[in-house]
Coordinates of N, CA and C and ligand atoms in Angstrom, one line a residue:
M1 N 82.2 88.5 119.7 CA 82.7 89.1 118.4 C 84.2 88.8 118.2
Q2 N 84.5 88.3 117.0 CA 85.9 87.9 116.8 C 86.8 89.1 116.5
K3 N 88.0 89.0 116.9 CA 88.9 90.2 116.9 C 90.0 90.0 115.9
I4 N 90.3 91.1 115.1 CA 91.4 91.1 114.2 C 92.4 92.2 114.5
A5 N 93.6 91.8 114.6 CA 94.7 92.8 114.8 C 95.3 93.1 113.4
I6 N 95.4 94.4 113.0 CA 96.1 94.7 111.8 C 97.4 95.4 112.1
M7 N 98.5 94.8 111.4 CA 99.8 95.4 111.5 C 100.3 95.8 110.1
V8 N 100.8 97.0 109.9 CA 101.1 97.5 108.6 C 102.6 97.9 108.4
G9 N 103.2 97.5 107.3 CA 104.5 98.0 106.9 C 104.4 98.8 105.7
S10 N 104.8 100.1 105.7 CA 104.6 100.9 104.5 C 105.7 102.0 104.5
V11 N 106.2 102.3 103.3 CA 107.1 103.4 103.2 C 106.4 104.6 102.6
Y12 N 105.7 104.4 101.5 CA 105.1 105.6 100.8 C 103.6 105.7 101.1
G13 N 103.0 104.9 102.0 CA 101.6 105.0 102.3 C 100.6 104.1 101.6
G14 N 101.1 103.4 100.6 CA 100.2 102.6 99.8 C 99.6 101.4 100.7
A15 N 100.4 100.8 101.4 CA 99.9 99.7 102.3 C 99.0 100.3 103.4
E16 N 99.3 101.5 103.8 CA 98.5 102.1 104.8 C 97.1 102.4 104.3
Y17 N 97.1 102.8 103.0 CA 95.8 103.1 102.4 C 94.9 101.9 102.3
V18 N 95.6 100.8 101.9 CA 94.9 99.5 101.8 C 94.4 99.1 103.2
A19 N 95.2 99.3 104.2 CA 94.8 98.9 105.6 C 93.6 99.7 106.1
E20 N 93.5 101.0 105.7 CA 92.3 101.8 106.1 C 91.1 101.2 105.5
Q21 N 91.2 100.8 104.2 CA 90.0 100.2 103.5 C 89.7 98.8 104.1
A22 N 90.7 98.1 104.5 CA 90.5 96.8 105.1 C 89.8 96.9 106.4
L23 N 90.3 97.9 107.2 CA 89.7 98.1 108.5 C 88.2 98.3 108.4
T24 N 87.8 99.2 107.5 CA 86.3 99.5 107.3 C 85.6 98.3 106.9
L25 N 86.1 97.6 105.9 CA 85.5 96.4 105.4 C 85.3 95.3 106.4
L26 N 86.3 95.1 107.2 CA 86.2 94.0 108.2 C 85.3 94.4 109.4
Q27 N 85.3 95.7 109.7 CA 84.3 96.2 110.7 C 82.9 96.0 110.2
Q28 N 82.7 96.3 108.9 CA 81.3 96.1 108.4 C 80.9 94.6 108.4
K29 N 81.9 93.7 108.3 CA 81.6 92.3 108.4 C 81.4 91.8 109.8
G30 N 81.5 92.7 110.8 CA 81.2 92.3 112.1 C 82.3 92.0 113.0
Y31 N 83.5 92.2 112.6 CA 84.7 91.9 113.4 C 85.0 93.1 114.3
Q32 N 85.6 92.9 115.4 CA 86.2 94.0 116.2 C 87.7 94.1 115.7
V33 N 88.0 95.2 115.1 CA 89.3 95.4 114.4 C 90.1 96.5 115.1
A34 N 91.4 96.2 115.4 CA 92.3 97.2 115.9 C 93.5 97.2 115.0
W35 N 93.9 98.5 114.6 CA 95.1 98.7 113.8 C 96.2 99.3 114.7
F36 N 97.2 98.5 114.8 CA 98.3 98.9 115.7 C 99.4 99.6 114.8
H37 N 99.5 100.9 114.9 CA 100.5 101.6 114.1 C 101.3 102.6 115.0
P38 N 102.6 102.4 115.1 CA 103.3 101.2 114.7 C 103.0 100.1 115.7
A39 N 103.1 98.9 115.1 CA 102.8 97.7 115.9 C 103.8 97.4 117.0
V40 N 103.3 97.2 118.2 CA 104.2 96.9 119.3 C 103.7 95.5 119.9
L41 N 104.6 94.6 120.0 CA 104.2 93.2 120.3 C 103.3 93.1 121.5
D42 N 103.8 93.8 122.6 CA 103.0 93.6 123.9 C 101.6 94.2 123.7
E43 N 101.4 95.2 122.9 CA 100.1 95.8 122.8 C 99.2 94.9 121.9
V44 N 99.8 94.3 120.9 CA 99.1 93.3 120.1 C 98.7 92.1 120.9
L45 N 99.6 91.6 121.7 CA 99.3 90.4 122.5 C 98.2 90.7 123.5
A46 N 98.2 91.9 124.1 CA 97.2 92.3 125.1 C 95.8 92.3 124.4
F47 N 95.7 92.6 123.2 CA 94.4 92.7 122.5 C 93.8 91.3 122.3
N48 N 94.7 90.3 122.2 CA 94.3 88.9 122.2 C 93.4 88.6 121.0
A49 N 93.9 89.0 119.8 CA 93.1 88.8 118.6 C 92.9 87.3 118.2
D50 N 91.8 87.0 117.5 CA 91.7 85.7 116.9 C 92.5 85.6 115.6
Y51 N 92.6 86.8 114.9 CA 93.3 86.8 113.7 C 94.4 87.9 113.7
W52 N 95.5 87.7 113.1 CA 96.5 88.7 112.8 C 96.5 88.9 111.3
L53 N 96.3 90.2 110.9 CA 96.4 90.5 109.5 C 97.6 91.4 109.3
L54 N 98.5 91.0 108.5 CA 99.7 91.7 108.2 C 99.7 92.2 106.8
I55 N 99.8 93.5 106.6 CA 99.7 94.2 105.3 C 101.1 94.9 105.1
S56 N 101.9 94.5 104.2 CA 103.2 95.1 104.1 C 103.7 95.2 102.7
S57 N 104.3 96.3 102.4 CA 105.1 96.5 101.2 C 106.5 95.9 101.5
T58 N 107.3 95.9 100.4 CA 108.7 95.5 100.6 C 109.6 96.7 100.2
T59 N 110.7 96.9 100.9 CA 111.6 98.1 100.6 C 113.0 97.6 100.5
G60 N 113.9 98.5 100.2 CA 115.3 98.2 100.1 C 115.5 97.0 99.1
Q61 N 116.2 96.0 99.6 CA 116.4 94.8 98.8 C 115.7 93.6 99.4
G62 N 114.4 93.7 99.4 CA 113.6 92.6 100.0 C 113.4 92.8 101.5
D63 N 113.4 94.0 102.0 CA 113.3 94.3 103.4 C 111.9 94.7 103.9
V64 N 111.7 94.4 105.2 CA 110.5 94.8 105.8 C 110.6 96.3 106.1
P65 N 109.6 97.1 105.8 CA 109.7 98.6 106.1 C 110.0 98.9 107.6
D66 N 110.6 100.0 107.7 CA 111.0 100.5 109.1 C 109.9 100.5 110.1
N67 N 108.7 100.9 109.6 CA 107.6 101.0 110.6 C 107.0 99.7 111.0
L68 N 107.4 98.6 110.4 CA 107.0 97.2 110.8 C 108.1 96.4 111.3
F69 N 109.3 96.8 111.0 CA 110.5 95.9 111.3 C 110.6 95.7 112.8
P70 N 110.4 96.7 113.7 CA 110.6 96.4 115.1 C 109.6 95.3 115.6
F71 N 108.4 95.3 115.1 CA 107.4 94.2 115.4 C 107.9 92.9 114.9
F72 N 108.4 92.9 113.7 CA 108.9 91.6 113.1 C 110.0 91.1 113.9
A73 N 110.9 92.0 114.4 CA 112.1 91.6 115.2 C 111.6 91.1 116.6
Q74 N 110.6 91.8 117.1 CA 110.1 91.3 118.4 C 109.5 89.9 118.3
C75 N 108.8 89.7 117.3 CA 108.2 88.3 117.1 C 109.3 87.3 116.9
R76 N 110.3 87.6 116.1 CA 111.4 86.7 115.8 C 112.2 86.4 117.1
D77 N 112.4 87.4 117.9 CA 113.2 87.2 119.1 C 112.5 86.7 120.3
R78 N 111.2 87.1 120.4 CA 110.5 86.6 121.6 C 109.6 85.4 121.3
F79 N 109.3 85.2 120.1 CA 108.7 83.9 119.6 C 107.3 83.7 120.3
P80 N 106.4 84.6 120.3 CA 105.1 84.4 120.9 C 104.3 83.4 120.1
L81 N 104.0 82.2 120.7 CA 103.3 81.2 119.9 C 101.8 81.6 119.5
L82 N 101.4 81.4 118.3 CA 100.1 81.8 117.8 C 99.2 80.5 117.7
T83 N 99.5 79.6 118.5 CA 98.7 78.3 118.4 C 97.2 78.6 118.6
G84 N 96.4 78.1 117.7 CA 95.0 78.3 117.8 C 94.6 79.7 117.2
K85 N 95.5 80.4 116.7 CA 95.2 81.7 116.1 C 95.4 81.6 114.6
K86 N 94.8 82.5 113.9 CA 94.9 82.5 112.4 C 95.6 83.8 112.0
F87 N 96.2 83.7 110.8 CA 96.9 84.9 110.3 C 96.7 85.0 108.8
A88 N 96.8 86.2 108.2 CA 96.8 86.4 106.8 C 97.9 87.5 106.5
V89 N 98.6 87.3 105.3 CA 99.6 88.3 104.9 C 99.2 88.8 103.5
L90 N 99.1 90.1 103.4 CA 98.9 90.8 102.2 C 100.1 91.5 101.8
A91 N 100.8 91.1 100.8 CA 102.1 91.6 100.5 C 102.0 92.5 99.2
M92 N 102.6 93.7 99.3 CA 102.7 94.6 98.2 C 104.1 94.8 97.7
G93 N 104.3 94.7 96.5 CA 105.7 94.8 95.9 C 105.7 95.1 94.5
D94 N 106.8 94.9 93.8 CA 106.9 95.2 92.4 C 107.7 94.1 91.8
S95 N 107.2 93.4 90.8 CA 107.9 92.3 90.3 C 109.1 92.7 89.5
S96 N 109.3 94.0 89.2 CA 110.5 94.4 88.5 C 111.7 94.2 89.4
Y97 N 111.5 94.0 90.7 CA 112.6 93.7 91.7 C 113.1 92.3 91.6
G98 N 112.4 91.5 90.8 CA 112.9 90.1 90.6 C 112.8 89.3 91.8
D99 N 114.0 88.7 92.2 CA 114.0 87.7 93.4 C 113.5 88.3 94.7
T100 N 113.5 89.6 94.8 CA 113.0 90.1 96.1 C 111.6 90.6 96.0
F101 N 110.9 90.1 95.0 CA 109.5 90.5 94.8 C 108.7 90.0 96.1
C102 N 108.1 91.0 96.8 CA 107.2 90.7 97.9 C 108.0 89.9 99.0
A103 N 109.3 90.2 99.1 CA 110.1 89.4 100.1 C 109.8 89.7 101.5
A104 N 109.4 90.9 101.8 CA 109.0 91.3 103.2 C 107.8 90.4 103.6
G105 N 106.8 90.3 102.7 CA 105.6 89.5 102.9 C 106.0 88.1 103.2
R106 N 106.9 87.6 102.4 CA 107.3 86.2 102.5 C 108.0 85.9 103.9
Q107 N 108.8 86.9 104.3 CA 109.5 86.8 105.6 C 108.4 86.7 106.7
L108 N 107.4 87.6 106.6 CA 106.4 87.7 107.6 C 105.5 86.4 107.6
F109 N 105.2 85.9 106.4 CA 104.4 84.6 106.3 C 105.2 83.5 106.9
E110 N 106.5 83.4 106.6 CA 107.3 82.3 107.2 C 107.4 82.4 108.7
L111 N 107.5 83.6 109.2 CA 107.6 83.8 110.7 C 106.3 83.4 111.3
M112 N 105.2 83.8 110.8 CA 103.9 83.5 111.4 C 103.7 82.0 111.4
T113 N 104.1 81.3 110.4 CA 104.0 79.9 110.3 C 104.9 79.2 111.3
E114 N 106.1 79.8 111.5 CA 107.0 79.2 112.6 C 106.4 79.4 114.0
L115 N 105.6 80.5 114.1 CA 105.0 80.8 115.4 C 103.8 79.9 115.6
Q116 N 103.5 79.0 114.7 CA 102.4 78.0 114.8 C 101.0 78.6 114.5
G117 N 101.0 79.8 113.8 CA 99.8 80.4 113.4 C 99.2 79.5 112.2
E118 N 97.9 79.6 112.0 CA 97.3 78.9 110.9 C 97.0 79.9 109.8
A119 N 97.6 79.7 108.6 CA 97.3 80.6 107.5 C 95.9 80.5 107.0
L120 N 95.2 81.6 106.9 CA 93.8 81.6 106.4 C 93.9 81.3 104.9
A121 N 95.0 81.7 104.3 CA 95.1 81.5 102.8 C 96.6 81.7 102.5
P122 N 97.0 81.2 101.3 CA 98.4 81.6 100.8 C 98.5 83.1 100.8
M123 N 99.7 83.6 100.9 CA 99.9 85.0 100.9 C 99.4 85.7 99.6
L124 N 98.8 86.8 99.7 CA 98.4 87.6 98.5 C 99.5 88.5 98.1
E125 N 99.9 88.4 96.8 CA 100.9 89.3 96.3 C 100.3 90.3 95.4
I126 N 100.5 91.6 95.7 CA 100.0 92.6 94.8 C 101.2 93.3 94.1
D127 N 101.2 93.2 92.8 CA 102.3 93.7 92.0 C 102.0 95.2 91.5
A128 N 102.8 96.1 92.1 CA 102.6 97.5 91.7 C 102.8 97.7 90.2
G129 N 103.5 96.8 89.6 CA 103.7 96.9 88.1 C 102.5 96.6 87.3
E130 N 101.6 95.9 88.0 CA 100.4 95.4 87.2 C 99.1 96.0 87.7
T131 N 99.1 96.4 89.0 CA 97.9 96.8 89.7 C 98.0 98.2 90.1
L132 N 97.2 99.1 89.5 CA 97.2 100.5 89.8 C 96.6 100.8 91.2
Q133 N 95.5 100.1 91.5 CA 94.8 100.4 92.7 C 94.8 99.1 93.5
A134 N 95.7 99.0 94.5 CA 95.9 97.8 95.2 C 94.6 97.3 95.9
E135 N 93.8 98.3 96.3 CA 92.6 97.9 97.1 C 91.6 97.1 96.1
D136 N 91.7 97.3 94.8 CA 90.9 96.5 93.9 C 91.1 95.0 94.0
V137 N 92.4 94.7 94.4 CA 92.7 93.3 94.5 C 92.6 92.8 96.0
A138 N 92.9 93.7 96.9 CA 93.0 93.4 98.3 C 91.6 93.2 98.9
L139 N 90.6 94.0 98.5 CA 89.3 93.9 99.2 C 88.5 92.7 98.8
P140 N 88.5 92.3 97.5 CA 87.9 91.0 97.2 C 88.5 89.8 97.9
W141 N 89.8 89.9 98.0 CA 90.6 88.8 98.7 C 90.2 88.7 100.2
L142 N 90.1 89.9 100.8 CA 89.7 89.9 102.2 C 88.3 89.4 102.4
T143 N 87.4 89.8 101.5 CA 86.0 89.4 101.6 C 85.9 87.9 101.4
Q144 N 86.8 87.4 100.6 CA 86.7 85.9 100.4 C 87.2 85.1 101.6
H145 N 88.2 85.7 102.3 CA 88.9 84.9 103.3 C 88.4 85.2 104.7
F146 N 87.8 86.3 105.0 CA 87.4 86.7 106.3 C 85.8 86.5 106.4
Ligands
LIG201 C1 113.5 102.0 97.3 C2 112.5 101.0 97.0 C3 112.8 99.6 97.1 C4 111.9 98.6 96.8 N1 112.2 97.3 96.9 C5 111.4 96.3 96.6 C6 111.7 95.0 96.7 O1 112.8 94.6 97.0 N2 110.8 94.0 96.4 C7 109.5 94.4 95.9 O2 108.7 93.5 95.7 N3 109.1 95.7 95.9 C8 110.0 96.7 96.2 N4 109.7 98.0 96.1 C9 108.3 98.3 95.6 C10 107.3 98.6 96.7 O3 107.2 97.6 97.7 C11 105.9 98.8 96.1 O4 106.0 100.0 95.3 C12 104.8 99.0 97.2 O5 103.6 99.1 96.5 C13 105.0 100.3 98.0 O6 104.1 100.3 99.0 P1 104.1 101.5 100.1 O7 103.6 102.7 99.5 O8 103.2 101.0 101.2 O9 105.5 101.6 100.6 C14 110.6 99.0 96.4 C15 110.3 100.3 96.2 C16 111.2 101.3 96.5 C17 110.8 102.8 96.3

């Protein structure tokens, strides 16, 4: 059974809600799924997932939320290579923030690429200004790519 590790960055719970739905969907598709909250690099590495799924909103001025930032920093500082592993990034933001739209997701995507992970797909951007229910966009995208 292939394994998926889910890591979530959220301030107001929107990304967490999407992650809950993603977890159920991916389990129904036959994956072994673990949601690490908050994500701790050693625990994620010990799970030895085939896929890393990062679901994150953006806060501040293009920042990774506090509940995902330690994991982001651990990956950046310890640089665990993801060679042979795949990743996907689902970014939630608001285009009214202009240049920093989904910037946390972009930082995560770039870092996973630097770690030699293989992107399953280009990053999904969900714009809170356009999409009332993020899961309506997220779940079809996950179904398509997993
Ligand atoms: C204080 C604050 C700062 C934000 N900064 C950004 C930003 O820089 N870029 C962006 O795309 N969205 C930004 N957003 C929008 C959130 O990322 C968006 O509403 C998201 O859906 C929230 O998800 P969450 O409920 O999981 O935190 C900001 C929202 C707030 C309240």
